Each structure stands twice: as structure tokens, then as C-alpha cells.
């Protein structure tokens, strides 16, 4: 494998990725590539040794103040509104179904109450004559 | 409130707990469950939980943004903006990646656009042409080294700088960097290769002068 190809893999080797065996064997043989890897490692160590400045102790307070000023997250607000909408719709639907059911049931009861008593009796196999006959017997 | 080692955002190793390139991630990353719990509570609007998340992540996030911006006040402003954005977007966070990676993605998107628009303020050559101290003490040396590194970083394109900062100081894996930058792992590998080559080229003269 050529040195240029190996050098292309040195960064991932630096990040702890082993790479292919060919690269490993090449590094054992090639002092130039080994020196390259060492230099990369030294740079990485140099970078890592440099600290960032101190963070202001008030950042947390500032972030939380802005968050509080913003109130509920927009997505959460949408969900809450949607949840409320679903609950109100379900309640409205329940009321509508209840009203419809009440109307149907009430209608059935009313029609039951206004049924023709004669027709009802006839349905039991009795006739008007039978009724009249019974009445006469009582009269005598 | 949940207690954590990263509490109060104190300094933790080189910029937030990373032990160096390819090392294990910051202490907070060893507690992904705690992050997940805090995220879940924050998603429902729990401000205390979010405050704890801010405490845990503000310092490494600030350090990362400082590497990108090169200026502490601007980095702090960016940190605040990224954290507030994260709060607003949190209910939509599905947890496909860690909270840290997701937060870095928000921060990177915000920061790179700003950084792209401007040129580096300090040229590396300014440092190199400065008269050398006869016997610089350790504090001076350290400050000089930090300034040189930061000046070298500022010469790199923002995406290379972002990838290098995440790999070097945050100990993030290729996969995490790829997610944070919205790129493939292969692209991250290429970015890091170019970034490291750039740093080597830029710091070469300083190294030859024995400044780093």
C-alpha cells in the first residue's frame, strides 16, 4: 500500500479506529508514516492541552430567565391545545350521542304510551265482542 | 433536584471532561440515563429538570463554541442561544441520538452560519513575529500556546474546526460527530484528515521556533 493511502487513514487510527491490517503492517515497516502518525498524535495532544476560558457563572441564570420568559415550549403548547380540543370534542360528541339516544328512547316510550288499547287487546287474541259480552254478564 | 458531578458547570479536564483525542467522552456521557430522565421531564415542561440539563452541558458546549467562534463573549452568546433553542425544540426531540449530540447539532447549525460570514481576526503570523520572551514563565507559555492553537483553528474552515473540536475536546466518536454535523462518518473522516493536516501545516513554523 502506498504511503499516501496510509496517511489518509492515520486520522481514524488516531481516533482509536484500528484500520486494516495492511495499514498496520505498513506502519511497522515505514518510518516516514510512523513519524507522520507521531506528529499527528503530538498535535492532538497539544490541542487537547489547551483549555477554553472560564464560563461566566451567570450564564445559567440568563438561560433560565430567557426560558421562563418564553413560557411553555411551542410544541408542548400545540400538544396541550390539541389535547384540550380532543377532550372538548369527545365531550361534545358524548352530549350529542346522549341527546340523540334520549330522543330515540323518548320517542319509543311516547309511542308505547299512545298505543291503541283495542289494537293491543286484539293482539292478545281478544275481540270487542268478548269484552261487551263480559260486561253484559256483569250487568245481569 | 438531581445531583451530578458536572454540577455548577465547573471545568472538567480539557474543555469539559475530555481526556484527549479518541478518549472516553465527558463525565456526563457516562450518565446517559440521567440525561434521558432529565430530557423526558423537560419535554413535559419541567423547568427544574431543564435547569439541571443546562448545568451539565453548558461548560463543554461553551468550550466547543469558543473553539468555533474564537471569542469568549460571542461563544457565551451562542451557548445561551443554543440552550434556549434546545428548550423550545425539546418536545420534538425523539431520542434517536444522545441529548448531547442533538444539542451540539443545534449549536453547530447556529454557530457555523455566524462564523462563516467573517474572516479570522488574528493572523497566526502576528504571533510568530512577536519578539520571543527571554525566559517565559509557565503561565505565559501556556497562554501563548492557547493563543497559537486558537489562531490556527480560526484559519480552518468552520466545518473542519467543528469536527476537530468535537473529536479533540469532547471525545466524540465519528458517529456522534456525523450526527451533530448532519454528515456521513466518511465525510467526518475526511474533514478530520483535512483539519489535522491543516493544523500541522499551520503550527509547523511555531513548532520549529519552539513556541509549541
Short mmCIF file of N, CA and C in Angstrom, two decimals, chain A residues 3-70:
data_model
loop_
_atom_site.label_atom_id
_atom_site.label_comp_id
_atom_site.label_asym_id
_atom_site.label_seq_id
_atom_site.Cartn_x
_atom_site.Cartn_y
_atom_site.Cartn_z
N UNK A 3 2.23 5.09 0.69
CA UNK A 3 2.25 5.95 1.88
C UNK A 3 1.07 6.93 1.90
N UNK A 4 0.74 7.49 0.71
CA UNK A 4 -0.33 8.49 0.68
C UNK A 4 -1.66 7.88 1.14
N UNK A 5 -1.87 6.63 0.76
CA UNK A 5 -3.12 5.96 1.18
C UNK A 5 -3.11 5.70 2.68
N UNK A 6 -1.95 5.34 3.18
CA UNK A 6 -1.84 5.07 4.62
C UNK A 6 -2.06 6.37 5.40
N UNK A 7 -1.46 7.44 4.90
CA UNK A 7 -1.57 8.71 5.62
C UNK A 7 -3.02 9.17 5.72
N UNK A 8 -3.78 8.77 4.70
CA UNK A 8 -5.21 9.10 4.68
C UNK A 8 -5.93 8.42 5.86
N UNK A 9 -5.35 7.30 6.29
CA UNK A 9 -6.02 6.52 7.36
C UNK A 9 -5.50 6.87 8.75
N UNK A 10 -4.49 7.72 8.81
CA UNK A 10 -3.88 7.98 10.11
C UNK A 10 -4.82 8.70 11.08
N UNK A 11 -5.68 9.55 10.54
CA UNK A 11 -6.60 10.30 11.40
C UNK A 11 -7.54 9.35 12.13
N UNK A 12 -8.08 8.38 11.39
CA UNK A 12 -9.00 7.45 12.06
C UNK A 12 -8.24 6.56 13.04
N UNK A 13 -6.97 6.25 12.70
CA UNK A 13 -6.14 5.46 13.61
C UNK A 13 -5.92 6.24 14.91
N UNK A 14 -5.78 7.55 14.75
CA UNK A 14 -5.58 8.42 15.90
C UNK A 14 -6.83 8.43 16.80
N UNK A 15 -7.99 8.29 16.15
CA UNK A 15 -9.25 8.29 16.91
C UNK A 15 -9.54 6.94 17.53
N UNK A 16 -8.59 6.03 17.40
CA UNK A 16 -8.76 4.73 18.03
C UNK A 16 -9.32 3.67 17.12
N UNK A 17 -9.57 4.02 15.85
CA UNK A 17 -10.06 3.03 14.90
C UNK A 17 -8.85 2.27 14.37
N UNK A 18 -8.90 0.98 14.47
CA UNK A 18 -7.73 0.17 14.15
C UNK A 18 -7.32 0.24 12.69
N UNK A 19 -8.28 0.34 11.78
CA UNK A 19 -7.94 0.34 10.36
C UNK A 19 -7.60 -1.07 9.89
N UNK A 20 -7.16 -1.17 8.65
CA UNK A 20 -6.92 -2.51 8.12
C UNK A 20 -5.52 -3.02 8.53
N UNK A 21 -5.35 -4.35 8.43
CA UNK A 21 -4.07 -4.97 8.80
C UNK A 21 -2.92 -4.47 7.92
N UNK A 22 -3.27 -4.23 6.64
CA UNK A 22 -2.25 -3.76 5.70
C UNK A 22 -1.63 -2.46 6.19
N UNK A 23 -2.50 -1.57 6.69
CA UNK A 23 -2.01 -0.28 7.20
C UNK A 23 -1.10 -0.51 8.41
N UNK A 24 -1.51 -1.43 9.27
CA UNK A 24 -0.71 -1.75 10.45
C UNK A 24 0.67 -2.27 10.06
N UNK A 25 0.67 -3.16 9.08
CA UNK A 25 1.96 -3.75 8.63
C UNK A 25 2.83 -2.68 7.99
N UNK A 26 2.16 -1.80 7.21
CA UNK A 26 2.90 -0.73 6.54
C UNK A 26 3.57 0.17 7.58
N UNK A 27 2.81 0.49 8.63
CA UNK A 27 3.35 1.37 9.68
C UNK A 27 4.55 0.74 10.38
N UNK A 28 4.51 -0.56 10.51
CA UNK A 28 5.65 -1.25 11.14
C UNK A 28 6.91 -1.08 10.30
N UNK A 29 6.71 -1.08 8.97
CA UNK A 29 7.85 -1.02 8.05
C UNK A 29 8.32 0.40 7.76
N UNK A 30 7.31 1.31 7.58
CA UNK A 30 7.64 2.64 7.04
C UNK A 30 7.87 3.66 8.17
N UNK A 31 9.08 4.11 8.29
CA UNK A 31 9.40 5.06 9.37
C UNK A 31 8.79 6.43 9.09
N UNK A 32 8.67 6.80 7.81
CA UNK A 32 8.11 8.12 7.46
C UNK A 32 6.65 8.20 7.90
N UNK A 33 5.90 7.14 7.64
CA UNK A 33 4.48 7.13 8.03
C UNK A 33 4.34 7.07 9.54
N UNK A 34 5.26 6.36 10.18
CA UNK A 34 5.23 6.29 11.65
C UNK A 34 5.50 7.69 12.23
N UNK A 35 6.45 8.38 11.63
CA UNK A 35 6.77 9.75 12.08
C UNK A 35 5.56 10.66 11.88
N UNK A 36 4.86 10.43 10.78
CA UNK A 36 3.66 11.20 10.47
C UNK A 36 2.59 11.00 11.54
N UNK A 37 2.43 9.75 11.91
CA UNK A 37 1.44 9.41 12.94
C UNK A 37 1.83 10.04 14.28
N UNK A 38 3.10 10.00 14.59
CA UNK A 38 3.58 10.58 15.85
C UNK A 38 3.35 12.08 15.87
N UNK A 39 3.57 12.70 14.72
CA UNK A 39 3.39 14.15 14.64
C UNK A 39 1.91 14.52 14.83
N UNK A 40 1.06 13.70 14.20
CA UNK A 40 -0.39 13.92 14.35
C UNK A 40 -0.79 13.76 15.81
N UNK A 41 -0.20 12.75 16.45
CA UNK A 41 -0.50 12.48 17.85
C UNK A 41 -0.04 13.66 18.72
N UNK A 42 1.13 14.18 18.41
CA UNK A 42 1.66 15.33 19.18
C UNK A 42 0.75 16.55 19.01
N UNK A 43 0.29 16.77 17.79
CA UNK A 43 -0.63 17.90 17.55
C UNK A 43 -1.91 17.73 18.33
N UNK A 44 -2.43 16.50 18.30
CA UNK A 44 -3.68 16.22 19.02
C UNK A 44 -3.49 16.47 20.50
N UNK A 45 -2.34 16.07 21.03
CA UNK A 45 -2.07 16.28 22.46
C UNK A 45 -1.92 17.76 22.77
N UNK A 46 -1.29 18.47 21.83
CA UNK A 46 -1.14 19.92 22.01
C UNK A 46 -2.52 20.59 22.06
N UNK A 47 -3.35 20.22 21.10
CA UNK A 47 -4.69 20.82 21.07
C UNK A 47 -5.44 20.52 22.36
N UNK A 48 -5.38 19.24 22.77
CA UNK A 48 -6.13 18.82 23.96
C UNK A 48 -5.64 19.49 25.23
N UNK A 49 -4.37 19.95 25.22
CA UNK A 49 -3.82 20.55 26.44
C UNK A 49 -4.27 21.99 26.61
N UNK A 50 -4.90 22.53 25.59
CA UNK A 50 -5.29 23.94 25.67
C UNK A 50 -6.73 24.05 26.18
N UNK A 51 -6.90 24.75 27.29
CA UNK A 51 -8.22 24.92 27.88
C UNK A 51 -8.95 26.12 27.27
N UNK A 52 -10.28 26.05 27.36
CA UNK A 52 -11.09 27.20 26.95
C UNK A 52 -11.15 28.15 28.14
N UNK A 53 -11.50 29.41 27.91
CA UNK A 53 -11.61 30.34 29.05
C UNK A 53 -12.74 29.91 30.00
N UNK A 54 -12.75 30.53 31.16
CA UNK A 54 -13.81 30.23 32.13
C UNK A 54 -15.16 30.74 31.64
N UNK A 55 -16.16 30.01 31.99
CA UNK A 55 -17.52 30.38 31.60
C UNK A 55 -18.11 31.31 32.67
N UNK A 56 -18.88 32.28 32.23
CA UNK A 56 -19.49 33.20 33.20
C UNK A 56 -20.42 32.43 34.13
N UNK A 57 -20.35 32.70 35.43
CA UNK A 57 -21.24 31.98 36.36
C UNK A 57 -22.70 32.39 36.21
N UNK A 58 -22.94 33.45 35.44
CA UNK A 58 -24.31 33.94 35.29
C UNK A 58 -25.02 33.38 34.06
N UNK A 59 -24.31 32.56 33.30
CA UNK A 59 -24.94 32.06 32.07
C UNK A 59 -26.21 31.26 32.39
N UNK A 60 -26.11 30.39 33.37
CA UNK A 60 -27.26 29.56 33.74
C UNK A 60 -28.47 30.43 34.07
N UNK A 61 -28.23 31.48 34.88
CA UNK A 61 -29.32 32.39 35.27
C UNK A 61 -29.92 33.05 34.03
N UNK A 62 -29.03 33.46 33.12
CA UNK A 62 -29.53 34.14 31.92
C UNK A 62 -30.35 33.20 31.05
N UNK A 63 -29.85 31.97 30.90
CA UNK A 63 -30.57 30.99 30.06
C UNK A 63 -31.94 30.71 30.66
N UNK A 64 -31.97 30.48 31.99
CA UNK A 64 -33.24 30.12 32.61
C UNK A 64 -34.22 31.29 32.59
N UNK A 65 -33.68 32.53 32.71
CA UNK A 65 -34.56 33.70 32.65
C UNK A 65 -35.20 33.78 31.26
N UNK A 66 -34.42 33.51 30.23
CA UNK A 66 -34.96 33.58 28.86
C UNK A 66 -35.97 32.45 28.63
N UNK A 67 -35.64 31.29 29.18
CA UNK A 67 -36.54 30.14 29.03
C UNK A 67 -37.88 30.44 29.72
N UNK A 68 -37.80 31.00 30.93
CA UNK A 68 -39.03 31.32 31.67
C UNK A 68 -39.84 32.39 30.93
N UNK A 69 -39.12 33.35 30.35
CA UNK A 69 -39.81 34.41 29.61
C UNK A 69 -40.52 33.85 28.37
N UNK A 70 -39.95 32.80 27.81
CA UNK A 70 -40.55 32.17 26.62
C UNK A 70 -41.80 31.37 26.96
#
